PDB file of C-alpha atoms and ligand atoms in Angstrom:
ATOM      1  CA  MET A   1      -0.036   0.018   0.091  1.00 77.00           C
ATOM      2  CA  GLN A   2       1.376   3.144  -0.932  1.00 77.00           C
ATOM      3  CA  THR A   3      -0.027   6.845  -0.303  1.00 82.00           C
ATOM      4  CA  THR A   4       0.678   8.698  -3.725  1.00 88.00           C
ATOM      5  CA  ASP A   5      -0.131  12.444  -5.303  1.00 94.00           C
ATOM      6  CA  PHE A   6      -2.034  11.175  -8.270  1.00 96.00           C
ATOM      7  CA  LYS A   7      -3.124  13.973 -11.286  1.00 97.00           C
ATOM      8  CA  ILE A   8      -6.581  13.980 -12.647  1.00 98.00           C
ATOM      9  CA  THR A   9      -6.487  14.048 -16.557  1.00 98.00           C
ATOM     10  CA  ALA A  10     -10.172  14.012 -16.963  1.00 98.00           C
ATOM     11  CA  ASN A  11     -13.344  13.348 -14.989  1.00 98.00           C
ATOM     12  CA  LYS A  12     -16.510  13.504 -16.879  1.00 97.00           C
ATOM     13  CA  ALA A  13     -20.194  12.767 -16.553  1.00 97.00           C
ATOM     14  CA  ILE A  14     -20.840   9.250 -17.840  1.00 97.00           C
ATOM     15  CA  THR A  15     -24.884   9.193 -16.930  1.00 95.00           C
ATOM     16  CA  LYS A  16     -26.823  11.978 -14.971  1.00 89.00           C
ATOM     17  CA  ASP A  17     -24.427  11.009 -11.435  1.00 95.00           C
ATOM     18  CA  VAL A  18     -22.187   8.529 -12.319  1.00 98.00           C
ATOM     19  CA  TYR A  19     -18.552  10.210 -13.467  1.00 98.00           C
ATOM     20  CA  GLU A  20     -15.578   8.840 -14.864  1.00 98.00           C
ATOM     21  CA  LEU A  21     -12.135   9.829 -13.384  1.00 98.00           C
ATOM     22  CA  THR A  22      -8.834   8.873 -15.108  1.00 98.00           C
ATOM     23  CA  LEU A  23      -5.784   9.656 -12.742  1.00 98.00           C
ATOM     24  CA  SER A  24      -2.232   9.414 -13.959  1.00 97.00           C
ATOM     25  CA  GLY A  25       0.780   8.741 -11.419  1.00 95.00           C
ATOM     26  CA  ASN A  26       2.628   6.222  -9.988  1.00 92.00           C
ATOM     27  CA  LEU A  27       1.110   2.948 -10.421  1.00 94.00           C
ATOM     28  CA  PRO A  28       1.552  -0.561  -8.020  1.00 94.00           C
ATOM     29  CA  ASP A  29       0.791  -3.929  -9.045  1.00 95.00           C
ATOM     30  CA  ILE A  30      -3.003  -3.621  -9.223  1.00 97.00           C
ATOM     31  CA  THR A  31      -5.352  -6.665  -8.766  1.00 98.00           C
ATOM     32  CA  PRO A  32      -8.841  -6.134  -9.671  1.00 98.00           C
ATOM     33  CA  GLY A  33     -11.535  -5.854  -7.540  1.00 98.00           C
ATOM     34  CA  GLN A  34      -8.751  -3.562  -5.436  1.00 98.00           C
ATOM     35  CA  PHE A  35     -10.070  -0.251  -4.060  1.00 98.00           C
ATOM     36  CA  VAL A  36      -8.264   3.403  -3.616  1.00 97.00           C
ATOM     37  CA  ASN A  37      -9.228   5.917  -0.612  1.00 97.00           C
ATOM     38  CA  ILE A  38      -9.511   9.100  -1.653  1.00 97.00           C
ATOM     39  CA  LYS A  39      -8.718  12.019   0.413  1.00 96.00           C
ATOM     40  CA  ILE A  40     -10.962  14.582  -0.571  1.00 96.00           C
ATOM     41  CA  PRO A  41     -10.427  18.174   0.277  1.00 92.00           C
ATOM     42  CA  GLY A  42     -12.733  19.480   2.867  1.00 92.00           C
ATOM     43  CA  CYS A  43     -13.754  15.615   4.158  1.00 95.00           C
ATOM     44  CA  TYR A  44     -12.044  14.091   7.313  1.00 93.00           C
ATOM     45  CA  LEU A  45     -12.903  10.800   6.146  1.00 95.00           C
ATOM     46  CA  ARG A  46     -11.094   9.263   2.704  1.00 96.00           C
ATOM     47  CA  ARG A  47     -13.812   7.966   0.848  1.00 97.00           C
ATOM     48  CA  PRO A  48     -13.305   4.355  -0.738  1.00 97.00           C
ATOM     49  CA  ILE A  49     -13.760   4.024  -4.994  1.00 98.00           C
ATOM     50  CA  SER A  50     -13.180   0.740  -6.762  1.00 98.00           C
ATOM     51  CA  ILE A  51     -10.438   0.517  -9.473  1.00 98.00           C
ATOM     52  CA  SER A  52     -12.685   0.115 -12.575  1.00 98.00           C
ATOM     53  CA  ASN A  53      -9.333  -0.029 -14.878  1.00 97.00           C
ATOM     54  CA  TRP A  54      -5.569   0.523 -14.907  1.00 97.00           C
ATOM     55  CA  ASP A  55      -3.309   1.158 -17.752  1.00 96.00           C
ATOM     56  CA  ASN A  56       0.539   0.203 -16.266  1.00 94.00           C
ATOM     57  CA  GLU A  57       1.749   2.237 -19.995  1.00 93.00           C
ATOM     58  CA  ALA A  58       0.330   4.797 -19.547  1.00 94.00           C
ATOM     59  CA  GLY A  59       0.228   4.954 -15.592  1.00 95.00           C
ATOM     60  CA  THR A  60      -3.334   5.776 -15.506  1.00 97.00           C
ATOM     61  CA  ILE A  61      -5.980   4.243 -13.394  1.00 97.00           C
ATOM     62  CA  THR A  62      -9.595   4.545 -13.766  1.00 98.00           C
ATOM     63  CA  LEU A  63     -12.565   5.169 -10.825  1.00 98.00           C
ATOM     64  CA  ILE A  64     -16.092   5.486 -11.853  1.00 98.00           C
ATOM     65  CA  TYR A  65     -18.260   6.355  -9.041  1.00 98.00           C
ATOM     66  CA  LYS A  66     -21.660   7.507  -8.134  1.00 98.00           C
ATOM     67  CA  VAL A  67     -22.454  10.872  -6.597  1.00 98.00           C
ATOM     68  CA  VAL A  68     -24.352   9.983  -3.552  1.00 97.00           C
ATOM     69  CA  GLY A  69     -23.445  12.475  -0.922  1.00 97.00           C
ATOM     70  CA  GLU A  70     -20.839  15.319  -0.197  1.00 96.00           C
ATOM     71  CA  GLY A  71     -17.113  13.644  -1.018  1.00 97.00           C
ATOM     72  CA  THR A  72     -18.397  12.722  -4.078  1.00 98.00           C
ATOM     73  CA  GLU A  73     -20.113  16.015  -5.142  1.00 97.00           C
ATOM     74  CA  ILE A  74     -16.883  17.311  -4.139  1.00 97.00           C
ATOM     75  CA  LEU A  75     -15.113  14.867  -6.050  1.00 98.00           C
ATOM     76  CA  SER A  76     -17.534  15.310  -9.143  1.00 98.00           C
ATOM     77  CA  ARG A  77     -16.281  18.985  -9.776  1.00 97.00           C
ATOM     78  CA  LYS A  78     -12.672  18.575  -9.851  1.00 97.00           C
ATOM     79  CA  LYS A  79     -10.869  19.561 -12.552  1.00 96.00           C
ATOM     80  CA  PRO A  80      -8.204  18.141 -15.204  1.00 97.00           C
ATOM     81  CA  ASN A  81      -4.228  18.630 -13.288  1.00 95.00           C
ATOM     82  CA  HIS A  82      -5.822  18.775 -10.055  1.00 95.00           C
ATOM     83  CA  SER A  83      -4.028  16.134  -7.679  1.00 96.00           C
ATOM     84  CA  LEU A  84      -5.565  14.108  -5.674  1.00 97.00           C
ATOM     85  CA  GLU A  85      -4.303  11.931  -2.612  1.00 96.00           C
ATOM     86  CA  LEU A  86      -4.598   8.145  -2.866  1.00 96.00           C
ATOM     87  CA  LEU A  87      -3.853   5.131  -0.533  1.00 96.00           C
ATOM     88  CA  LEU A  88      -3.642   2.065  -2.709  1.00 95.00           C
ATOM     89  CA  PRO A  89      -4.181  -0.591  -3.458  1.00 96.00           C
ATOM     90  CA  LEU A  90      -6.598  -1.474  -0.915  1.00 97.00           C
ATOM     91  CA  GLY A  91      -7.919  -5.046  -0.353  1.00 98.00           C
ATOM     92  CA  ASN A  92      -7.768  -7.963  -1.985  1.00 97.00           C
ATOM     93  CA  GLY A  93      -9.677  -8.325  -4.975  1.00 98.00           C
ATOM     94  CA  PHE A  94     -11.188 -11.055  -7.278  1.00 98.00           C
ATOM     95  CA  ASP A  95      -8.901 -14.433  -7.485  1.00 98.00           C
ATOM     96  CA  THR A  96      -8.519 -15.228 -11.303  1.00 98.00           C
ATOM     97  CA  LYS A  97      -6.990 -18.239 -10.671  1.00 97.00           C
ATOM     98  CA  LEU A  98     -10.172 -19.438  -9.359  1.00 97.00           C
ATOM     99  CA  THR A  99     -12.741 -18.062 -11.841  1.00 97.00           C
ATOM    100  CA  THR A 100     -13.290 -21.233 -14.829  1.00 95.00           C
ATOM    101  CA  GLU A 101     -13.913 -21.147 -18.378  1.00 95.00           C
ATOM    102  CA  ASN A 102     -17.448 -20.494 -17.852  1.00 94.00           C
ATOM    103  CA  THR A 103     -17.391 -17.911 -15.611  1.00 97.00           C
ATOM    104  CA  LEU A 104     -19.946 -15.331 -14.904  1.00 97.00           C
ATOM    105  CA  LEU A 105     -19.660 -11.471 -14.028  1.00 98.00           C
ATOM    106  CA  CYS A 106     -22.381  -9.695 -12.134  1.00 97.00           C
ATOM    107  CA  GLY A 107     -22.796  -6.243 -11.716  1.00 97.00           C
ATOM    108  CA  GLY A 108     -25.764  -4.020 -10.231  1.00 97.00           C
ATOM    109  CA  GLY A 109     -25.153  -0.542 -10.399  1.00 95.00           C
ATOM    110  CA  VAL A 110     -21.816   1.151  -8.565  1.00 96.00           C
ATOM    111  CA  GLY A 111     -20.833  -2.502  -8.421  1.00 97.00           C
ATOM    112  CA  VAL A 112     -20.161  -2.641 -12.336  1.00 98.00           C
ATOM    113  CA  PRO A 113     -17.037  -0.690 -12.433  1.00 98.00           C
ATOM    114  CA  PRO A 114     -14.764  -3.666 -11.054  1.00 98.00           C
ATOM    115  CA  LEU A 115     -15.869  -6.131 -13.538  1.00 98.00           C
ATOM    116  CA  ILE A 116     -14.270  -4.244 -15.689  1.00 98.00           C
ATOM    117  CA  GLY A 117     -10.693  -4.636 -15.174  1.00 98.00           C
ATOM    118  CA  LEU A 118     -11.456  -8.066 -14.198  1.00 98.00           C
ATOM    119  CA  ALA A 119     -12.874  -8.832 -17.395  1.00 98.00           C
ATOM    120  CA  LYS A 120      -9.366  -7.582 -19.105  1.00 98.00           C
ATOM    121  CA  LYS A 121      -7.632  -9.851 -16.425  1.00 98.00           C
ATOM    122  CA  MET A 122      -9.491 -13.156 -17.083  1.00 98.00           C
ATOM    123  CA  LEU A 123      -9.149 -12.260 -21.114  1.00 98.00           C
ATOM    124  CA  VAL A 124      -5.141 -11.792 -21.185  1.00 97.00           C
ATOM    125  CA  GLU A 125      -5.476 -15.091 -19.246  1.00 97.00           C
ATOM    126  CA  GLY A 126      -7.593 -16.826 -21.589  1.00 97.00           C
ATOM    127  CA  LYS A 127     -10.928 -16.738 -20.403  1.00 97.00           C
ATOM    128  CA  SER A 128     -14.182 -15.494 -21.972  1.00 97.00           C
ATOM    129  CA  PRO A 129     -16.489 -14.454 -19.193  1.00 97.00           C
ATOM    130  CA  GLU A 130     -20.094 -13.746 -19.317  1.00 97.00           C
ATOM    131  CA  VAL A 131     -21.301 -10.336 -17.873  1.00 98.00           C
ATOM    132  CA  VAL A 132     -24.931  -9.661 -16.500  1.00 97.00           C
ATOM    133  CA  LEU A 133     -25.121  -5.703 -15.886  1.00 98.00           C
ATOM    134  CA  GLY A 134     -28.249  -4.545 -13.741  1.00 97.00           C
ATOM    135  CA  PHE A 135     -29.774  -0.953 -13.357  1.00 97.00           C
ATOM    136  CA  ASN A 136     -32.661   0.310 -12.226  1.00 97.00           C
ATOM    137  CA  THR A 137     -33.606   2.239 -15.453  1.00 97.00           C
ATOM    138  CA  LYS A 138     -31.891   2.659 -19.268  1.00 97.00           C
ATOM    139  CA  ASP A 139     -31.084   6.031 -18.045  1.00 96.00           C
ATOM    140  CA  GLU A 140     -28.633   4.741 -15.129  1.00 97.00           C
ATOM    141  CA  ILE A 141     -27.181   2.179 -17.549  1.00 97.00           C
ATOM    142  CA  PHE A 142     -23.380   2.860 -18.005  1.00 97.00           C
ATOM    143  CA  GLY A 143     -19.613   0.483 -18.734  1.00 97.00           C
ATOM    144  CA  VAL A 144     -21.210  -1.703 -21.391  1.00 97.00           C
ATOM    145  CA  GLU A 145     -19.094  -0.349 -24.086  1.00 97.00           C
ATOM    146  CA  LYS A 146     -16.304  -0.929 -21.828  1.00 97.00           C
ATOM    147  CA  PHE A 147     -17.148  -4.600 -22.170  1.00 98.00           C
ATOM    148  CA  GLN A 148     -18.155  -4.541 -25.833  1.00 98.00           C
ATOM    149  CA  ALA A 149     -14.330  -2.486 -26.270  1.00 98.00           C
ATOM    150  CA  LEU A 150     -12.935  -6.275 -24.733  1.00 98.00           C
ATOM    151  CA  GLY A 151     -15.123  -8.242 -27.125  1.00 98.00           C
ATOM    152  CA  LEU A 152     -17.860  -9.151 -24.488  1.00 98.00           C
ATOM    153  CA  GLU A 153     -21.601  -8.472 -24.568  1.00 97.00           C
ATOM    154  CA  PRO A 154     -23.083  -7.816 -21.583  1.00 97.00           C
ATOM    155  CA  ARG A 155     -26.921  -9.002 -20.812  1.00 97.00           C
ATOM    156  CA  ILE A 156     -28.530  -5.713 -19.101  1.00 97.00           C
ATOM    157  CA  THR A 157     -31.396  -5.872 -16.699  1.00 97.00           C
ATOM    158  CA  THR A 158     -33.291  -3.097 -15.724  1.00 97.00           C
ATOM    159  CA  VAL A 159     -35.944  -3.424 -12.899  1.00 97.00           C
ATOM    160  CA  ASP A 160     -38.489  -0.689 -14.961  1.00 97.00           C
ATOM    161  CA  GLY A 161     -38.169  -2.910 -17.916  1.00 97.00           C
ATOM    162  CA  SER A 162     -36.901   0.235 -20.153  1.00 97.00           C
ATOM    163  CA  PHE A 163     -34.269  -1.632 -21.779  1.00 97.00           C
ATOM    164  CA  GLY A 164     -32.709  -5.542 -22.016  1.00 96.00           C
ATOM    165  CA  ILE A 165     -34.677  -8.089 -19.777  1.00 96.00           C
ATOM    166  CA  LYS A 166     -37.569  -6.673 -17.326  1.00 96.00           C
ATOM    167  CA  GLY A 167     -36.487  -7.337 -13.810  1.00 95.00           C
ATOM    168  CA  PHE A 168     -33.465  -7.957 -11.521  1.00 95.00           C
ATOM    169  CA  ILE A 169     -29.814  -9.671 -12.699  1.00 94.00           C
ATOM    170  CA  ILE A 170     -31.680 -12.321 -10.986  1.00 93.00           C
ATOM    171  CA  ASP A 171     -34.287 -12.601 -13.714  1.00 92.00           C
ATOM    172  CA  ALA A 172     -31.693 -13.056 -16.521  1.00 94.00           C
ATOM    173  CA  LEU A 173     -29.070 -15.751 -14.839  1.00 92.00           C
ATOM    174  CA  LYS A 174     -31.386 -18.391 -16.333  1.00 84.00           C
ATOM    175  CA  THR A 175     -30.583 -17.560 -19.872  1.00 85.00           C
ATOM    176  CA  VAL A 176     -26.727 -18.203 -19.210  1.00 91.00           C
ATOM    177  CA  ASN A 177     -24.421 -21.476 -18.827  1.00 89.00           C
ATOM    178  CA  PHE A 178     -22.043 -20.556 -16.020  1.00 93.00           C
ATOM    179  CA  ASP A 179     -19.703 -22.417 -12.901  1.00 93.00           C
ATOM    180  CA  TYR A 180     -18.529 -19.994 -11.423  1.00 96.00           C
ATOM    181  CA  VAL A 181     -19.688 -16.397 -10.745  1.00 97.00           C
ATOM    182  CA  CYS A 182     -17.859 -12.917  -9.633  1.00 98.00           C
ATOM    183  CA  SER A 183     -20.417 -10.675  -8.143  1.00 98.00           C
ATOM    184  CA  CYS A 184     -20.641  -7.114  -7.442  1.00 98.00           C
ATOM    185  CA  GLY A 185     -22.986  -4.597  -5.737  1.00 96.00           C
ATOM    186  CA  PRO A 186     -26.507  -4.044  -3.398  1.00 95.00           C
ATOM    187  CA  VAL A 187     -26.054  -6.971  -0.874  1.00 95.00           C
ATOM    188  CA  ALA A 188     -29.683  -7.809  -1.941  1.00 95.00           C
ATOM    189  CA  MET A 189     -28.587  -9.088  -5.299  1.00 96.00           C
ATOM    190  CA  LEU A 190     -25.183 -10.526  -3.934  1.00 96.00           C
ATOM    191  CA  LYS A 191     -27.645 -12.775  -1.583  1.00 96.00           C
ATOM    192  CA  ALA A 192     -29.712 -13.688  -4.605  1.00 94.00           C
ATOM    193  CA  ILE A 193     -27.498 -14.994  -6.879  1.00 95.00           C
ATOM    194  CA  TYR A 194     -25.311 -17.057  -3.650  1.00 94.00           C
ATOM    195  CA  SER A 195     -28.931 -18.356  -3.690  1.00 91.00           C
ATOM    196  CA  PHE A 196     -29.337 -18.808  -6.995  1.00 88.00           C
ATOM    197  CA  VAL A 197     -30.326 -22.631  -8.356  1.00 76.00           C
ATOM    198  CA  PRO A 198     -30.761 -23.538 -11.935  1.00 73.00           C
ATOM    199  CA  GLN A 199     -33.168 -24.883 -12.689  1.00 61.00           C
ATOM    200  CA  GLU A 200     -32.083 -28.370 -13.914  1.00 57.00           C
ATOM    201  CA  ASN A 201     -30.572 -28.384 -10.647  1.00 51.00           C
ATOM    202  CA  ALA A 202     -33.630 -27.954  -8.594  1.00 49.00           C
ATOM    203  CA  ALA A 203     -35.590 -30.327 -10.768  1.00 47.00           C
ATOM    204  CA  SER A 204     -32.510 -33.005 -10.304  1.00 50.00           C
ATOM    205  CA  ARG A 205     -32.748 -32.864  -6.425  1.00 45.00           C
ATOM    206  CA  GLY A 206     -36.564 -33.465  -6.577  1.00 47.00           C
ATOM    207  CA  GLY A 207     -37.387 -29.549  -6.729  1.00 44.00           C
ATOM    208  CA  ALA A 208     -35.924 -28.952  -3.648  1.00 44.00           C
ATOM    209  CA  LEU A 209     -34.261 -25.913  -3.672  1.00 43.00           C
ATOM    210  CA  GLU A 210     -31.065 -26.081  -1.605  1.00 44.00           C
ATOM    211  CA  LYS A 211     -28.159 -23.414  -1.151  1.00 43.00           C
ATOM    212  CA  ASN A 212     -26.072 -24.561  -5.127  1.00 46.00           C
ATOM    213  CA  SER A 213     -23.128 -25.848  -4.063  1.00 51.00           C
ATOM    214  CA  GLU A 214     -22.180 -26.770  -7.811  1.00 72.00           C
ATOM    215  CA  ILE A 215     -21.682 -22.723  -8.383  1.00 89.00           C
ATOM    216  CA  GLY A 216     -19.024 -21.594  -6.478  1.00 93.00           C
ATOM    217  CA  GLY A 217     -17.829 -17.724  -6.526  1.00 96.00           C
ATOM    218  CA  GLN A 218     -16.534 -14.715  -5.210  1.00 98.00           C
ATOM    219  CA  TYR A 219     -18.667 -11.590  -3.480  1.00 98.00           C
ATOM    220  CA  SER A 220     -17.638  -7.964  -3.590  1.00 98.00           C
ATOM    221  CA  PHE A 221     -18.998  -6.562  -0.391  1.00 96.00           C
ATOM    222  CA  GLU A 222     -19.120  -2.771   0.905  1.00 93.00           C
ATOM    223  CA  ALA A 223     -19.020  -1.661   3.924  1.00 94.00           C
ATOM    224  CA  ARG A 224     -18.676   2.001   5.864  1.00 93.00           C
ATOM    225  CA  MET A 225     -15.025   2.335   5.543  1.00 94.00           C
ATOM    226  CA  ALA A 226     -12.392   4.856   7.884  1.00 93.00           C
ATOM    227  CA  CYS A 227      -8.375   4.039   7.300  1.00 94.00           C
ATOM    228  CA  GLY A 228      -9.713   1.235   4.464  1.00 95.00           C
ATOM    229  CA  PHE A 229      -6.384  -0.489   5.170  1.00 95.00           C
ATOM    230  CA  GLY A 230      -7.208  -3.004   8.443  1.00 96.00           C
ATOM    231  CA  ALA A 231      -5.938  -0.239  11.541  1.00 96.00           C
ATOM    232  CA  CYS A 232      -9.420   0.688  12.751  1.00 95.00           C
ATOM    233  CA  MET A 233     -11.702  -2.392  13.123  1.00 95.00           C
ATOM    234  CA  GLY A 234     -14.633  -0.126  11.775  1.00 94.00           C
ATOM    235  CA  CYS A 235     -15.666  -2.837   8.782  1.00 97.00           C
ATOM    236  CA  THR A 236     -15.206  -5.915  10.528  1.00 96.00           C
ATOM    237  CA  CYS A 237     -17.797  -8.894   9.228  1.00 95.00           C
ATOM    238  CA  MET A 238     -18.560 -12.215  10.631  1.00 96.00           C
ATOM    239  CA  THR A 239     -17.809 -14.763   8.355  1.00 96.00           C
ATOM    240  CA  LYS A 240     -17.861 -18.389   8.949  1.00 95.00           C
ATOM    241  CA  GLU A 241     -14.225 -18.205   9.136  1.00 94.00           C
ATOM    242  CA  GLY A 242     -14.289 -15.308  12.065  1.00 96.00           C
ATOM    243  CA  TYR A 243     -14.222 -11.508  11.929  1.00 96.00           C
ATOM    244  CA  LYS A 244     -13.115 -10.032   8.672  1.00 97.00           C
ATOM    245  CA  ARG A 245     -12.051  -6.390   8.086  1.00 97.00           C
ATOM    246  CA  ILE A 246     -14.077  -6.023   4.083  1.00 97.00           C
ATOM    247  CA  CYS A 247     -11.009  -3.476   3.437  1.00 97.00           C
ATOM    248  CA  LYS A 248      -8.414  -6.256   3.842  1.00 97.00           C
ATOM    249  CA  GLU A 249      -9.500  -9.744   4.096  1.00 97.00           C
ATOM    250  CA  GLY A 250     -12.062  -8.843   1.471  1.00 97.00           C
ATOM    251  CA  PRO A 251     -13.852  -6.351  -0.067  1.00 98.00           C
ATOM    252  CA  VAL A 252     -14.243  -9.352  -1.980  1.00 98.00           C
ATOM    253  CA  LEU A 253     -15.522 -12.697   0.239  1.00 98.00           C
ATOM    254  CA  LEU A 254     -15.224 -16.370  -0.997  1.00 97.00           C
ATOM    255  CA  LYS A 255     -18.726 -18.171  -1.193  1.00 96.00           C
ATOM    256  CA  GLU A 256     -17.764 -20.875   1.559  1.00 95.00           C
ATOM    257  CA  GLU A 257     -16.847 -18.005   3.823  1.00 95.00           C
ATOM    258  CA  ILE A 258     -19.943 -15.743   3.700  1.00 96.00           C
ATOM    259  CA  LEU A 259     -22.494 -16.035   6.259  1.00 95.00           C
ATOM    260  CA  TRP A 260     -25.571 -13.385   5.829  1.00 92.00           C
TER     261      TRP A 260
HETATM  262  C1  LIG B 301     -14.928  -0.953  -1.306  1.00 55.57           C
HETATM  263  C2  LIG B 301     -15.782  -0.132  -1.552  1.00 55.57           C
HETATM  264  C3  LIG B 301     -15.559  -0.093  -3.057  1.00 55.57           C
HETATM  265  C4  LIG B 301     -16.590   1.263  -3.493  1.00 55.57           C
HETATM  266  N1  LIG B 301     -16.251   1.237  -5.084  1.00 55.57           N
HETATM  267  C5  LIG B 301     -17.275   2.241  -5.450  1.00 55.57           C
HETATM  268  C6  LIG B 301     -17.411   2.637  -6.932  1.00 55.57           C
HETATM  269  O1  LIG B 301     -16.432   2.237  -7.568  1.00 55.57           O
HETATM  270  N2  LIG B 301     -18.016   3.295  -7.359  1.00 55.57           N
HETATM  271  C7  LIG B 301     -18.588   4.446  -6.345  1.00 55.57           C
HETATM  272  O2  LIG B 301     -19.750   5.215  -7.360  1.00 55.57           O
HETATM  273  N3  LIG B 301     -18.650   3.948  -5.283  1.00 55.57           N
HETATM  274  C8  LIG B 301     -17.900   2.974  -4.530  1.00 55.57           C
HETATM  275  N4  LIG B 301     -18.177   2.938  -3.305  1.00 55.57           N
HETATM  276  C9  LIG B 301     -18.954   3.293  -2.678  1.00 55.57           C
HETATM  277  C10 LIG B 301     -18.272   5.005  -2.129  1.00 55.57           C
HETATM  278  O3  LIG B 301     -17.077   4.551  -1.231  1.00 55.57           O
HETATM  279  C11 LIG B 301     -19.394   6.170  -1.551  1.00 55.57           C
HETATM  280  O4  LIG B 301     -20.716   6.018  -2.268  1.00 55.57           O
HETATM  281  C12 LIG B 301     -19.085   7.054  -1.132  1.00 55.57           C
HETATM  282  O5  LIG B 301     -18.081   6.910  -0.090  1.00 55.57           O
HETATM  283  C13 LIG B 301     -20.213   8.362  -0.552  1.00 55.57           C
HETATM  284  O6  LIG B 301     -19.614   9.090  -0.363  1.00 55.57           O
HETATM  285  P1  LIG B 301     -20.051  10.873   0.072  1.00 55.57           P
HETATM  286  O7  LIG B 301     -19.149  11.497   0.870  1.00 55.57           O
HETATM  287  O8  LIG B 301     -20.064  10.945  -1.556  1.00 55.57           O
HETATM  288  O9  LIG B 301     -21.239  10.058   0.596  1.00 55.57           O
HETATM  289  P2  LIG B 301     -21.596  10.239   2.178  1.00 55.57           P
HETATM  290  O10 LIG B 301     -22.699  11.637   2.318  1.00 55.57           O
HETATM  291  O11 LIG B 301     -21.038   9.577   2.909  1.00 55.57           O
HETATM  292  O12 LIG B 301     -22.945   8.993   2.034  1.00 55.57           O
HETATM  293  C14 LIG B 301     -23.943   9.230   1.132  1.00 55.57           C
HETATM  294  C15 LIG B 301     -25.224   8.592   1.502  1.00 55.57           C
HETATM  295  O13 LIG B 301     -24.787   7.136   0.797  1.00 55.57           O
HETATM  296  C16 LIG B 301     -24.287   6.204   2.117  1.00 55.57           C
HETATM  297  N5  LIG B 301     -22.548   5.188   1.658  1.00 55.57           N
HETATM  298  C17 LIG B 301     -22.039   6.088   2.313  1.00 55.57           C
HETATM  299  N6  LIG B 301     -20.620   5.437   2.384  1.00 55.57           N
HETATM  300  C18 LIG B 301     -20.908   3.668   1.521  1.00 55.57           C
HETATM  301  C19 LIG B 301     -20.675   2.737   1.833  1.00 55.57           C
HETATM  302  N7  LIG B 301     -18.758   2.621   1.936  1.00 55.57           N
HETATM  303  N8  LIG B 301     -21.119   1.516   1.847  1.00 55.57           N
HETATM  304  C20 LIG B 301     -22.403   1.945   1.599  1.00 55.57           C
HETATM  305  N9  LIG B 301     -23.714   2.619   1.838  1.00 55.57           N
HETATM  306  C21 LIG B 301     -22.355   4.201   1.815  1.00 55.57           C
HETATM  307  C22 LIG B 301     -24.529   6.352   2.996  1.00 55.57           C
HETATM  308  O14 LIG B 301     -25.079   6.034   3.693  1.00 55.57           O
HETATM  309  C23 LIG B 301     -25.488   7.805   2.831  1.00 55.57           C
HETATM  310  O15 LIG B 301     -26.435   7.406   2.572  1.00 55.57           O
HETATM  311  C24 LIG B 301     -17.376   2.122  -2.783  1.00 55.57           C
HETATM  312  C25 LIG B 301     -17.180   1.709  -1.103  1.00 55.57           C
HETATM  313  C26 LIG B 301     -16.087   0.902  -0.558  1.00 55.57           C
HETATM  314  C27 LIG B 301     -16.702   0.149   0.777  1.00 55.57           C
HETATM  315  S1  LIG B 302     -11.924   0.521   7.234  1.00 55.57           S
HETATM  316 FE1  LIG B 302     -10.603   0.694   8.902  1.00 55.57          FE
HETATM  317  S2  LIG B 302     -10.194  -1.709   9.599  1.00 55.57           S
HETATM  318 FE2  LIG B 302     -11.700  -1.632   7.495  1.00 55.57          FE
END
């Protein structure tokens, strides 16, 4: 982990409330799913944002963030050439060694950004994932073209049916063949995916829906954070293997260790 000043090279709205921020500076080694903790002038606590993408040659990282409160509002007004102090890289990230040839990436809302870097790394490793992205409505959709630029065609769900499949991410899963999942988004979405049982599996068990042990996975969780690097214990949660800090042993937890 390092504290480094990064210079803003671009900070532009990509939907009404979602911004793409590109920063240049000294890049450490990054694992997809890791995050930065940004010092925002005027805010006491840093704000954690996932690293969406990075370019070692250009020395840039890209963050995609939604304006939800004071910190992200201040961030959205920062202009190119401003500097920001970042703590990075934080957290464990996704372990691509555990992913399979039939991996599904599921992202809901601002859970989509880390999956872009994850898809890129998986493709470099010769694995071409399926991608399902969920949003509330058509106007909130972002990131699709980033996956398309990698040669992937995400399936989109919207809660109001204004684009793609009507409903939640879980409503699209029946149409995809997968045996492993990497997911990031709201807890309710993560829990629904965790509990998803393909129809044929349910039928073969005489209709008894039990937890789907066949589909392994990695789930990225959010928590309110202070330090972001394991010192304050503020983000601790209980897992099947005892207490874990979402900022340090997470944010990505393996299916086997999750306790809802
Ligand atoms: C590991 C990690 C990665 C994240 N990655 C992204 C990302 O890539 N893009 C993105 O847009 N957001 C991401 N977030 C969420 C982001 O940190 C918060 O939205 C941000 O800190 C809000 O700051 P604020 O000052 O604008 O809002 P605040 O004024 O602090 O809060 C506004 C509202 O957002 C809620 N909120 C704030 N922080 C969190 C949080 N950590 N978890 C849940 N609810 C929160 C508050 O309860 C409140 O309702 C991530 C969070 C974590 C922990
Ligand atoms: S935020 Fe301090 S230990 Fe996780």
